Coordinates of C-alpha atoms in Angstrom, one line a residue:
Chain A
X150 CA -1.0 -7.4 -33.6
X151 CA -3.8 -10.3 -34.0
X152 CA -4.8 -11.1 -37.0
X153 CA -8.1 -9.7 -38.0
X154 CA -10.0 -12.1 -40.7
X155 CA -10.1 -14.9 -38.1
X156 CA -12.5 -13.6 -35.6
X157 CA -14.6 -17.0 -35.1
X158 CA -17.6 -16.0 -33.0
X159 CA -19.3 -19.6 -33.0
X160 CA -20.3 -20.4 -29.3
X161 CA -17.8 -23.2 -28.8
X162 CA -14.7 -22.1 -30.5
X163 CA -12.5 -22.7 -27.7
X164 CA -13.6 -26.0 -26.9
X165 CA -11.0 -27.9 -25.8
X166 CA -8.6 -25.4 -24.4
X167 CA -7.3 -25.6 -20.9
X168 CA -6.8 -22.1 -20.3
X169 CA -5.6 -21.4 -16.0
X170 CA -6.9 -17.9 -15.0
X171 CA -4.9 -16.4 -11.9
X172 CA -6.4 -13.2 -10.8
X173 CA -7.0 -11.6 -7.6
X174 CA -9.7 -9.6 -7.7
X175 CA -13.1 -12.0 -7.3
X176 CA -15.3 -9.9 -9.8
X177 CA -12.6 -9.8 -12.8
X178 CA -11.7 -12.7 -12.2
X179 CA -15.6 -14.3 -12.5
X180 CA -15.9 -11.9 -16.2
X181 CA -13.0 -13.8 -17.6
X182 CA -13.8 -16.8 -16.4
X183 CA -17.5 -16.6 -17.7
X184 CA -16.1 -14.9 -21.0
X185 CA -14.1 -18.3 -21.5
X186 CA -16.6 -20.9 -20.8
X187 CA -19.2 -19.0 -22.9
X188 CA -17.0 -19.9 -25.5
X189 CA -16.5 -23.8 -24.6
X190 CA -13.0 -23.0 -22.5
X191 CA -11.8 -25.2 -20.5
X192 CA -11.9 -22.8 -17.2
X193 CA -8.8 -23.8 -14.8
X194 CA -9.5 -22.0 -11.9
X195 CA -9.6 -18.5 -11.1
X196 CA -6.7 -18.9 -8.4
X197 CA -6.4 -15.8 -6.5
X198 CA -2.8 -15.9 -5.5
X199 CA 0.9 -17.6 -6.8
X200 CA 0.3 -20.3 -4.0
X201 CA -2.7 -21.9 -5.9
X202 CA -2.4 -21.3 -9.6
X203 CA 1.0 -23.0 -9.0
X204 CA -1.1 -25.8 -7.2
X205 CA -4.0 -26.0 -10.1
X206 CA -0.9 -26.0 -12.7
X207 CA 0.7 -29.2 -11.2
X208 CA -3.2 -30.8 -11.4
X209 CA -3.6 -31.1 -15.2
X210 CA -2.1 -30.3 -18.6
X211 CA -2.9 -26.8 -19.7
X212 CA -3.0 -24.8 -23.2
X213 CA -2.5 -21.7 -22.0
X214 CA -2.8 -19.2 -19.0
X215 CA -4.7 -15.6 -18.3
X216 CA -2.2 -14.0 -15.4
X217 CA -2.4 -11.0 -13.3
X218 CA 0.9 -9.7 -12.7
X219 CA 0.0 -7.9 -9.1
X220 CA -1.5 -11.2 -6.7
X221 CA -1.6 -8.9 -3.4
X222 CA 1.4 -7.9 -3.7
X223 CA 3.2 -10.9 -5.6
X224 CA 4.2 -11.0 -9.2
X225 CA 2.9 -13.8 -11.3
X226 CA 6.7 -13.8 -13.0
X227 CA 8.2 -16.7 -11.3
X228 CA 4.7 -18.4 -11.8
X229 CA 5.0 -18.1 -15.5
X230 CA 8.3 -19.1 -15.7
X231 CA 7.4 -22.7 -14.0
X232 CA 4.5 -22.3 -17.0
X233 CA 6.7 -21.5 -19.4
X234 CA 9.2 -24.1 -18.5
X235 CA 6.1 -26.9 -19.5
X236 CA 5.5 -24.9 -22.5
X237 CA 2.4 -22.9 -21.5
X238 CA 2.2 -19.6 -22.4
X239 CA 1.1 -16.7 -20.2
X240 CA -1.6 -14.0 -21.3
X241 CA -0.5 -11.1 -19.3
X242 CA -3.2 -9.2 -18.0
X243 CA -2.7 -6.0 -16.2
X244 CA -2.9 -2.3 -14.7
X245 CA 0.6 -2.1 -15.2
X246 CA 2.2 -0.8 -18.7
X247 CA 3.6 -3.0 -21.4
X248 CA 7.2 -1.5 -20.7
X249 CA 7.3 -2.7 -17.1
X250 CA 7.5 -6.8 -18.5
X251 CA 10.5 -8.7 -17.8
X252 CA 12.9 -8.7 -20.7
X253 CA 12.2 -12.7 -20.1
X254 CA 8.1 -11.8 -21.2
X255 CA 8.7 -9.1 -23.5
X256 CA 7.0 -11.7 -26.4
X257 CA 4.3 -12.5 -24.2
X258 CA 0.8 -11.5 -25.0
X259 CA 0.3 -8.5 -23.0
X260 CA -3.3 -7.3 -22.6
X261 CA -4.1 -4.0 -20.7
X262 CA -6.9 -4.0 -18.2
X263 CA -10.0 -3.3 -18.2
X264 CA -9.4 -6.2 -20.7
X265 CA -11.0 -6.1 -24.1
X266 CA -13.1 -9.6 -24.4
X267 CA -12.4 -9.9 -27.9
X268 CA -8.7 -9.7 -28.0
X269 CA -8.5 -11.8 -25.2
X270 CA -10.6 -14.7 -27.0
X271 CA -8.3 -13.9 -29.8
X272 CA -4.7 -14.7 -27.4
X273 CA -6.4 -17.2 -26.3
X274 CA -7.0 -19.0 -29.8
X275 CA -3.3 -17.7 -30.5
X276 CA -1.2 -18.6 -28.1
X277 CA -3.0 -22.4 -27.5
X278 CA -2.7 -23.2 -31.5
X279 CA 0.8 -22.6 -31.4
X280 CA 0.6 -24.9 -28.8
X281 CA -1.4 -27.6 -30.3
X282 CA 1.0 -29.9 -30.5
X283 CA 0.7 -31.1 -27.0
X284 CA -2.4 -33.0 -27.1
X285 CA -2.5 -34.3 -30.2
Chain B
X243 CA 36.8 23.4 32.2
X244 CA 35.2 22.9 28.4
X245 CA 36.9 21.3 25.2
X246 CA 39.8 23.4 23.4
X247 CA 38.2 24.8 20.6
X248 CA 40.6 24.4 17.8
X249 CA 40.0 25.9 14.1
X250 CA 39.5 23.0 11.6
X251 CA 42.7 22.9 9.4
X252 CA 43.7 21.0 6.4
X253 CA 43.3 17.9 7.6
X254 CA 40.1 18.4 8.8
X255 CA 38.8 19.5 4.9
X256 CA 40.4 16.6 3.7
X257 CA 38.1 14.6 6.3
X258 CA 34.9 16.3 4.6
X259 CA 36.4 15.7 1.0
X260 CA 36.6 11.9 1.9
X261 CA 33.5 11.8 3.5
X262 CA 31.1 14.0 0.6
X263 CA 32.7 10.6 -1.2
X264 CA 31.2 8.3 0.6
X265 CA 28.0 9.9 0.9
X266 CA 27.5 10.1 -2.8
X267 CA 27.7 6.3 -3.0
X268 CA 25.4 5.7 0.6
X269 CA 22.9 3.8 -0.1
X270 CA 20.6 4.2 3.1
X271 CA 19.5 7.3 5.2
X272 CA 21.2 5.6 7.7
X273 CA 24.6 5.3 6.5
X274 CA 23.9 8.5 5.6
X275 CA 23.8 9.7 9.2
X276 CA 26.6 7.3 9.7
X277 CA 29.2 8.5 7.8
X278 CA 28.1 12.6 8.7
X279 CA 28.6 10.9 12.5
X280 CA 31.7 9.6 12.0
X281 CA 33.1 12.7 10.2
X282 CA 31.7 15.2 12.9
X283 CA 33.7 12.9 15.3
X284 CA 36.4 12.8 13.6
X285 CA 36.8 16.3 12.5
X286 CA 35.3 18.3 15.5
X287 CA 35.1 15.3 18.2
X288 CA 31.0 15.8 18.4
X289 CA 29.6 12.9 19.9
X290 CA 26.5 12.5 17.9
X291 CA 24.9 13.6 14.9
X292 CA 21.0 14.0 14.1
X293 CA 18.9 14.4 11.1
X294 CA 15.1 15.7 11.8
X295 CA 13.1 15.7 8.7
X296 CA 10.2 18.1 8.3
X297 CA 7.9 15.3 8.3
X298 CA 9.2 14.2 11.2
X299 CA 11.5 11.6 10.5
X300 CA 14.5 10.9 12.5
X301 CA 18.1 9.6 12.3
X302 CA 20.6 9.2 14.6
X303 CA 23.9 8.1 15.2
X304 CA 26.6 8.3 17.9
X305 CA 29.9 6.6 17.6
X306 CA 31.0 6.1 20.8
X307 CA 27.9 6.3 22.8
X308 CA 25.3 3.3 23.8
X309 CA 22.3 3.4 21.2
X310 CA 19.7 3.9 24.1
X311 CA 21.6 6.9 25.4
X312 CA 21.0 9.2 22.0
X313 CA 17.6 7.7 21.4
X314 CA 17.1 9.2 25.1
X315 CA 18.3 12.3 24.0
X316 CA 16.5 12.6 21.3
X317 CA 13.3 12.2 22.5
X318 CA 14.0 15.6 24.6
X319 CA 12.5 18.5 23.9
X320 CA 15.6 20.3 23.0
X321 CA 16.2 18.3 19.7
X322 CA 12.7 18.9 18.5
X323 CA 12.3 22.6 19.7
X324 CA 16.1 23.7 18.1
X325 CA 15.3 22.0 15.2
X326 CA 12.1 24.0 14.8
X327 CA 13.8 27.0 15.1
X328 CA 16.8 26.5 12.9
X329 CA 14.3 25.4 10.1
X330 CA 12.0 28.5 10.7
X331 CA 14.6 30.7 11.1
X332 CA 16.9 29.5 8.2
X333 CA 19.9 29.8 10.2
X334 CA 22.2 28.0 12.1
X335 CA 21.9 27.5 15.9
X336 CA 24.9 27.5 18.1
X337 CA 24.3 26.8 21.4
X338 CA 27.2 26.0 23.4
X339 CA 25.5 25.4 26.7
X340 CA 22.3 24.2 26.6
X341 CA 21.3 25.1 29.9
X342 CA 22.0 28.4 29.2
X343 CA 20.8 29.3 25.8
X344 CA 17.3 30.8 25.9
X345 CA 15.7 28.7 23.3
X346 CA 17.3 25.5 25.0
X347 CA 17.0 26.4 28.3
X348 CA 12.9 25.7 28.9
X349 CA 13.7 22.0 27.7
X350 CA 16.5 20.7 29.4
X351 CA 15.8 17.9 32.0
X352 CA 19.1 15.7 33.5
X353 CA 18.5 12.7 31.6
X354 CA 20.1 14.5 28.2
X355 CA 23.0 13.8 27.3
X356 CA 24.2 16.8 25.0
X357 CA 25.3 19.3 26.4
X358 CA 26.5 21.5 23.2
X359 CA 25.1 21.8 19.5
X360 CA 25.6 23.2 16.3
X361 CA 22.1 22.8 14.3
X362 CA 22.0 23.9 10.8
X363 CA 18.6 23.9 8.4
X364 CA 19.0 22.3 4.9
X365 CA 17.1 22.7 1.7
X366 CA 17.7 26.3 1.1
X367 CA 14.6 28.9 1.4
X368 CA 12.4 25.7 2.4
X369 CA 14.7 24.0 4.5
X370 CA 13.3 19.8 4.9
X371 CA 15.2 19.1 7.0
X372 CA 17.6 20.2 10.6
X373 CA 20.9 18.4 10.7
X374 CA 22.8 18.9 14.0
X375 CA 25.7 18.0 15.9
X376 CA 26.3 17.5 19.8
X377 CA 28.9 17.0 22.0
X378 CA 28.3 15.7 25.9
X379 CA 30.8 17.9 27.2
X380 CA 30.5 22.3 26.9
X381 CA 32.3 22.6 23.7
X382 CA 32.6 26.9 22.3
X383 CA 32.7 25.7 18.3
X384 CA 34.9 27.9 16.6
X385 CA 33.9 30.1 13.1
X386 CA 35.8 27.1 11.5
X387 CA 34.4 24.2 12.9
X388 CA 30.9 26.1 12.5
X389 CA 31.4 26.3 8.7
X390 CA 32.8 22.7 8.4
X391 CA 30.0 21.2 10.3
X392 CA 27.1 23.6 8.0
X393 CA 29.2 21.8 4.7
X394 CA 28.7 19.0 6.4
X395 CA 24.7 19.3 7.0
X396 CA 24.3 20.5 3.2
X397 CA 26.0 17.6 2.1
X398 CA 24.5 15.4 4.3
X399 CA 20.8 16.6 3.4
X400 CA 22.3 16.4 -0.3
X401 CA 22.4 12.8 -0.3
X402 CA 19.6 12.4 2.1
X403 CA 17.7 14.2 -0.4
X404 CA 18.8 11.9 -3.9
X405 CA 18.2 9.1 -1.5
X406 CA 14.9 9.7 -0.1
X407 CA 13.6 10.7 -3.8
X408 CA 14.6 7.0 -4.6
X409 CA 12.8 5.3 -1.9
X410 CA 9.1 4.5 -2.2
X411 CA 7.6 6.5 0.8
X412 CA 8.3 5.7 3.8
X413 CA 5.6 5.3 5.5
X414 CA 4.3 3.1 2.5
X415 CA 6.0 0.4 3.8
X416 CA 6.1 -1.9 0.8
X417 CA 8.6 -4.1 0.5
X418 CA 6.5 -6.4 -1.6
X419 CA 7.7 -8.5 -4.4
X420 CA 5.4 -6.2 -6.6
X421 CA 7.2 -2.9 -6.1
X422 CA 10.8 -4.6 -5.8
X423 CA 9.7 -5.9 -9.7
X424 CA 8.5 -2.3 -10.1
X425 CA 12.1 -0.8 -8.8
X426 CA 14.4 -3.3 -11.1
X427 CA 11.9 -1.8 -14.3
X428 CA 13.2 1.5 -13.2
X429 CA 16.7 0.8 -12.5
X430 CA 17.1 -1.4 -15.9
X431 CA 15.8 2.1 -17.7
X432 CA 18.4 4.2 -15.8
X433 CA 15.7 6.5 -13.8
X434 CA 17.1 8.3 -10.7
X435 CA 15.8 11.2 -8.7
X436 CA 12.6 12.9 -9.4
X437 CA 12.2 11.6 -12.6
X438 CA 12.6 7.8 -11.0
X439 CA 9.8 8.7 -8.5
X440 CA 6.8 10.0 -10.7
X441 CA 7.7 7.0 -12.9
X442 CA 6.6 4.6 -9.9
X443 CA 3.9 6.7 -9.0
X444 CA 2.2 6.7 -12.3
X445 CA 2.8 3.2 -12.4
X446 CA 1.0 2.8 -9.4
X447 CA -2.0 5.1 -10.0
X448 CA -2.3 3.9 -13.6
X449 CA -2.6 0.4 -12.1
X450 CA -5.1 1.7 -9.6
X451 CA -7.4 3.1 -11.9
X452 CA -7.2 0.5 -14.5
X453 CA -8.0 -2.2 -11.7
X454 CA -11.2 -0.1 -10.8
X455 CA -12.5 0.7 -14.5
X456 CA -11.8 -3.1 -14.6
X457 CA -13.9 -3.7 -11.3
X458 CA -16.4 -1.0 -12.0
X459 CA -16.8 -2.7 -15.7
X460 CA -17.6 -6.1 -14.1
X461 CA -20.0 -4.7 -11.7
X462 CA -22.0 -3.2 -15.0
X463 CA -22.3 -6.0 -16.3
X464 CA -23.0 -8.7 -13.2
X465 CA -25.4 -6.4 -11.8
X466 CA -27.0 -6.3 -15.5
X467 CA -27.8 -9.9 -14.6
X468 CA -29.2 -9.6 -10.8
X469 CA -32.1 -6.8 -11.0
X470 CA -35.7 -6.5 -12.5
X471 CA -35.8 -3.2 -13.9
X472 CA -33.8 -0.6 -15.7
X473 CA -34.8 1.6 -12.4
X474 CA -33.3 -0.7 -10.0
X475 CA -30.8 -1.1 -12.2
X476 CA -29.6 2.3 -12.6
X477 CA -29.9 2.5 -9.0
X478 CA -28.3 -0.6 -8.0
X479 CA -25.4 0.4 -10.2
X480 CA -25.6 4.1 -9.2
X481 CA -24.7 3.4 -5.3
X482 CA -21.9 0.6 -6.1
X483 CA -20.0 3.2 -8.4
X484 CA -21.0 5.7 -6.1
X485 CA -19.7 3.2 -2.9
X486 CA -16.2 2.0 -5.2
X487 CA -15.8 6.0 -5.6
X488 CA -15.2 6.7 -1.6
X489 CA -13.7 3.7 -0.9
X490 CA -10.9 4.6 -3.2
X491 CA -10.8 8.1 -2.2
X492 CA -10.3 6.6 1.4
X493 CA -7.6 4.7 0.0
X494 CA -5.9 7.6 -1.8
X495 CA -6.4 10.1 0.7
X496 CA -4.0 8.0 3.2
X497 CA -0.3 8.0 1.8
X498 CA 0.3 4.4 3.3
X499 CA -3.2 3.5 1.8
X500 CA -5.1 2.1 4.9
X501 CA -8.5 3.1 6.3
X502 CA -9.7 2.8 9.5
X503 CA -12.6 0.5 10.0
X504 CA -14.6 2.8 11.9
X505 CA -14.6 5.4 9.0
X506 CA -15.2 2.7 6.4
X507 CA -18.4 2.1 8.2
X508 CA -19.8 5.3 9.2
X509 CA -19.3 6.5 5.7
X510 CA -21.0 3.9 3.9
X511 CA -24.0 4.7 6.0
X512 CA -23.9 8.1 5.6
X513 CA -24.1 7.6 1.7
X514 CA -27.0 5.3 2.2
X515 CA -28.4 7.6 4.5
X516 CA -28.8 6.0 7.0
X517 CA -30.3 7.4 10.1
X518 CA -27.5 7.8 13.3
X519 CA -30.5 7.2 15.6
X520 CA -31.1 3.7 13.9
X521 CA -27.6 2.3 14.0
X522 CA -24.9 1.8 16.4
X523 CA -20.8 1.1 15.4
X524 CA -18.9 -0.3 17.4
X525 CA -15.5 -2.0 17.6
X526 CA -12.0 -1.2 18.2
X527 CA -9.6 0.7 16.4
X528 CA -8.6 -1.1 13.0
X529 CA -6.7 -0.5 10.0
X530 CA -7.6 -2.3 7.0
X531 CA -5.5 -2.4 3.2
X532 CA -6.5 -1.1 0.2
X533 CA -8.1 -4.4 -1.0
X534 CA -9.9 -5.5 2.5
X535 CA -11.5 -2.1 2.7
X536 CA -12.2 -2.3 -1.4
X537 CA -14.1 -5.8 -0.8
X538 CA -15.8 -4.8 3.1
X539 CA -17.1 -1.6 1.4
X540 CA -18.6 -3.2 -0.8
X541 CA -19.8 -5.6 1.0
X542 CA -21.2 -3.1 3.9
X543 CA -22.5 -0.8 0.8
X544 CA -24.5 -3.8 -0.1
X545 CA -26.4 -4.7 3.7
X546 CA -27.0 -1.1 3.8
X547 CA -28.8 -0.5 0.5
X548 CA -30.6 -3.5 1.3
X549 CA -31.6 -2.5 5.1
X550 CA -33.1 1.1 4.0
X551 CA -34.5 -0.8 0.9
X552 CA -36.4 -3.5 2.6
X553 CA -35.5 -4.4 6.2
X554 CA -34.1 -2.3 9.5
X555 CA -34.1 0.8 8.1
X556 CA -36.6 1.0 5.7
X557 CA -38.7 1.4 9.0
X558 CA -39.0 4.0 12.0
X559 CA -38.4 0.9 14.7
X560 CA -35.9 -0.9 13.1
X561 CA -32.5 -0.9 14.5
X562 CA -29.0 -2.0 13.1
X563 CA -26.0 -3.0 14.9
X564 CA -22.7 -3.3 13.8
X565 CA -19.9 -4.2 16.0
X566 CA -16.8 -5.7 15.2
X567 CA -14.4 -7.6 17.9
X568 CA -10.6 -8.8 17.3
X569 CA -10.4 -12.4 18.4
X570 CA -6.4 -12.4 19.0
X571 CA -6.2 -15.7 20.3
X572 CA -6.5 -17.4 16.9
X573 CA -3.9 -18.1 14.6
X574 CA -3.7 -15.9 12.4
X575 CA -5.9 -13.5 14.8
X576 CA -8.9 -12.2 12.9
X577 CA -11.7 -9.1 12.7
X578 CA -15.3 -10.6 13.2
X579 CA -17.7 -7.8 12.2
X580 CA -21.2 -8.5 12.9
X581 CA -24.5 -6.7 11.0
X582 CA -27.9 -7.4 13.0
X583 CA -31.0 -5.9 12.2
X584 CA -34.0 -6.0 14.6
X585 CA -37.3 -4.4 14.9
X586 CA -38.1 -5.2 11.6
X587 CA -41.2 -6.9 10.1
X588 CA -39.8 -8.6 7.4
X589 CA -42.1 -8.9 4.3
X590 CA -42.4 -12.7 2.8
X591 CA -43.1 -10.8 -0.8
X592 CA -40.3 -8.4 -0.4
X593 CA -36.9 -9.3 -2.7
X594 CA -35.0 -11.2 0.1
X595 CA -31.8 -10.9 -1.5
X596 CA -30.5 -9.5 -5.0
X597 CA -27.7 -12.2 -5.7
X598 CA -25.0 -9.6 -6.2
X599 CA -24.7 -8.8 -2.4
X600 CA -25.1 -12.6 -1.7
X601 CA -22.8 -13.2 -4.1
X602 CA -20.0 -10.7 -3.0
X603 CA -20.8 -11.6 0.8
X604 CA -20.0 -15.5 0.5
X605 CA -17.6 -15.9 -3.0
X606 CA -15.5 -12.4 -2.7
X607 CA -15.0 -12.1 0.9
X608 CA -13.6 -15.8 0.8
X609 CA -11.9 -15.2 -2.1
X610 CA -10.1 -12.3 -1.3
X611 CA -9.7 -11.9 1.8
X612 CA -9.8 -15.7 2.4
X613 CA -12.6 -14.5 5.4
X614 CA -15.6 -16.0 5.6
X615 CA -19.6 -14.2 5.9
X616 CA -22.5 -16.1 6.2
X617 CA -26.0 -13.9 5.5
X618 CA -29.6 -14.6 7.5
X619 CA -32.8 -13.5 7.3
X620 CA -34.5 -14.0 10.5
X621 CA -37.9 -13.3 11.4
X622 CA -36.9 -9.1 13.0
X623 CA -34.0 -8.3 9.9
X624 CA -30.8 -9.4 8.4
X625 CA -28.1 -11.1 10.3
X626 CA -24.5 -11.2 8.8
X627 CA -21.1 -12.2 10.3
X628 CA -17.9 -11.6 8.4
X629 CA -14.6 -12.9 9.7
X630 CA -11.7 -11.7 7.8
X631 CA -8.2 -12.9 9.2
X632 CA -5.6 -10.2 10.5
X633 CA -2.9 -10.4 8.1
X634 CA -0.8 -8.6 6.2
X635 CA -2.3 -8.8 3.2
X636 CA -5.6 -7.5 4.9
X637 CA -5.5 -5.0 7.7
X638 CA -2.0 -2.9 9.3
X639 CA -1.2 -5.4 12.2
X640 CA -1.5 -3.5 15.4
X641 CA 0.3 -5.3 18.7
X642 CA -2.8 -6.4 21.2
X643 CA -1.3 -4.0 23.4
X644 CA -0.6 -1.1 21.7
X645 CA -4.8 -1.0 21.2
X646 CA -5.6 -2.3 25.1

């Protein structure tokens, strides 16, 4: 799925990527969050609910976004439509299984919790470089 | 004096035939009930028609009759007590005359309004249900009308059955966005019965226990950052696994998933051992979610270790108490628990605070629950105040006077 010869471990090697973390749960939330800045992220957030990761999206351009699909009992869906819709893709990460996406998110990085670190450092780096374009 | 009791004839089958139609494409228990009502009418002129679940789940309908008259009826004693029988029994009752029929009789009061009913139990050797049909007036059902109205009552407990297997439970109550998402997954593969059912389930509990390896996993490694030892730190992780263990099995043990304050408490200081003598609960009744009992327990998991670590009851004299009060008046009304310690001599050199509990008390409860805690130390213990707002996100909203 992700390819495996560039694993870049240098401190900083996702410096300059906006990434917007939505996730409910305080604790999870804080080990992504510190997973990402430890490697020179860009932390947006963490939002716990629809209401304000839609409010930090509007604030400033973004590379990509980390989602939980359950936000007390909202789906992130619609949220990463309006994402999608500014080109920003959604990191899916969740209890639920792969086969309970959206047909709409079926090509979306899907990561099942408890999330592994690495392979979310790796979406990261995916997902923003096929969105480089945006800043230049 | 009572109804002509006519045999059903062809016209009467035909009635059933068209209604076992519209009962396959029903789409709620109580269309369900309403169609079986309107076809007892129809067929064998019964006023009203009931379904008692053997969970206790009730649905009515009457054609003809005012809403509140039935619902009267049905909360007499000759509903719940036939019902019992015909279910125990696995046969059907007919009792023409209430007032007459010895397991009827001891029930009656004037305010019913059946007078006669044909109950029959549905679900074969196990019967989950009683289904049963009343008329107002004295009414002698004949052998025909009898057998049309048990066709009926399978039918009707039929698609009550196929229709009940696809509904989340119903006490579960959730109508949330999450498990409508969940519901369109199923539907889009197909899934129906049963089969439909566990699907949802195990997406649920999957979920559930992913969420808490992911929670549990975080705590390793935070609480890797916030001790001095591997000893404390063995402990320290010990009791919060320990403390996320019985809050879920709270959680799971309750099919709607809440847990009732008081418990939440008591049982945190039980596993803390805590001594009875040294602390005093009190508040009124309260019903919190999943995820505002997840974070509280933590939370209370966390002033407890701490109190029979270094402050009230790491001490003969010291004294906790916890008492909670609903302040209704606010918007949205909200749960303000407080924790006070006293009769303690705190110790300047002792730890005053690992950051975790800190940290959980003033960033997760906010968070989360979008509460607020504030944490002292005065000079005789600890002193903490959570507020966590009454919504529905947090806690099963109870009416002000349903708990007066």
């Amino acid at each position: 799925m992700f390819e495996r010869n560039s694993i870049d471990t240098t401190p900083h090697e996702l410096a300059g990527h906006f990434v917007l973390v939505v996730e409910d749960d305080y604790f999870i939330a804080e080990e992504i969050c510190a997973a990402l800045r430890k490697r020179g992220a860009a932390v947006i957030g963490p939002a716990p609910d629809v209401e304000h990761g839609r409010t930090l999206m509007d604030r400033q351009p973004l590379d990509c976004a980390v989602l939980d699909v359950n936000l007390h009992g909202e789906h992130v869906f619609a949220l990463a439509g309006e994402l999608r819709a500014r080109g920003v893709p959604s990191i899916f990460a969740t209890g639920y299984d792969a086969s309970f996406l959206p047909n709409a998110f079926r090509d979306a990085i899907y990561l099942q919790k408890p999330i592994d670190i690495a392979a979310l450092i790796r979406a990261v780096k995916m997902t923003s470089r096929s969105h480089s374009t945006r800043r230049n | 004096m009572h109804r002509e009791t006519a045999s059903p004839g062809i016209t009467q089958f035909r009635l059933l035939a068209d209604a076992m139609e519209e009962l396959c494409s029903a789409r709620t228990p109580d269309e369900i009930v309403r169609i079986s009502a309107a076809l007892a009418r129809r067929a064998c002129g019964a006023d009203g028609v009931w379904v008692l679940l053997s969970t206790g789940e009730l649905y009515h309908h009457a054609p003809e009759r005012p809403a509140e008259t039935l619902s009267r009826a049905l909360r007499s004693k000759v509903i719940a007590h036939i019902s019992a029988w015909t279910m125990e029994a696995g046969q059907t009752a007919v009792v023409p005359d209430i007032h007459r029929d010895e397991r009827t009789r001891a029930h009656t009061n004037e305010s019913v309004f059946e007078r006669s009913l044909v109950v029959v139990p549905v679900g074969g050797r196990v019967p989950f249900a009683a289904i049963g049909a009343a008329w107002a007036q004295e009414h002698w059902p004949s052998a025909g009308e009898v057998l049309l109205i048990e066709t009926l009552a399978r039918a009707t407990g039929l698609a009550l059955n196929v229709r009940l297997e696809q509904e989340p439970p119903l006490d579960n109550e959730d109508t949330s966005a999450v498990a409508e998402w969940l519901h369109r997954a199923a539907d889009n593969e197909g899934l129906r019965g049963t089969e439909r059912r566990q699907k949802l389930i195990l997406a649920e509990t999957r979920h559930r226990v992913r969420n808490v390896l992911s929670l549990v996993r975080s705590i390793v490694s935070r609480t890797a950052g916030t001790t001095l030892s591997a000893e404390d730190y063995a402990a320290d992780l010990a009791g919060r696994i320990s403390a996320i263990g019985r809050i879920q099995s709270f959680v799971m043990r309750e099919r709607g998933g809440s847990v009732d304050l008081e418990e939440l408490v008591n049982s945190v200081l039980i596993a803390n051992r805590a001594h009875p003598a040294h602390v005093v609960p009190v508040g009124p009744p309260l019903r919190l979610k999943p995820r505002a009992a997840e974070t509280l327990g933590l939370a209370l998991h966390e002033l407890s270790s701490n109190a029979v670590k270094f402050g009230a009851l790491s001490t003969h004299d010291g004294q906790v108490a916890i008492r909670w009060t609903r302040t209704p008046d606010q918007d949205p009304p909200s749960v303000q628990l407080e924790w006070v310690e006293s009769g303690v001599k705190v110790d300047a050199d002792a730890p005053r605070r690992r950051g975790f509990g800190r940290e959980l008390l003033e960033r997760s409860v906010p968070y989360e629950l979008r509460g607020t805690a504030t944490l002292d130390f005065n000079a005789d213990g600890a002193h903490c105040t959570i507020v966590i707002p009454l919504t529905a996100d947090n806690a099963v909203v109870v009416t002000a006077s349903a708990v007066d």
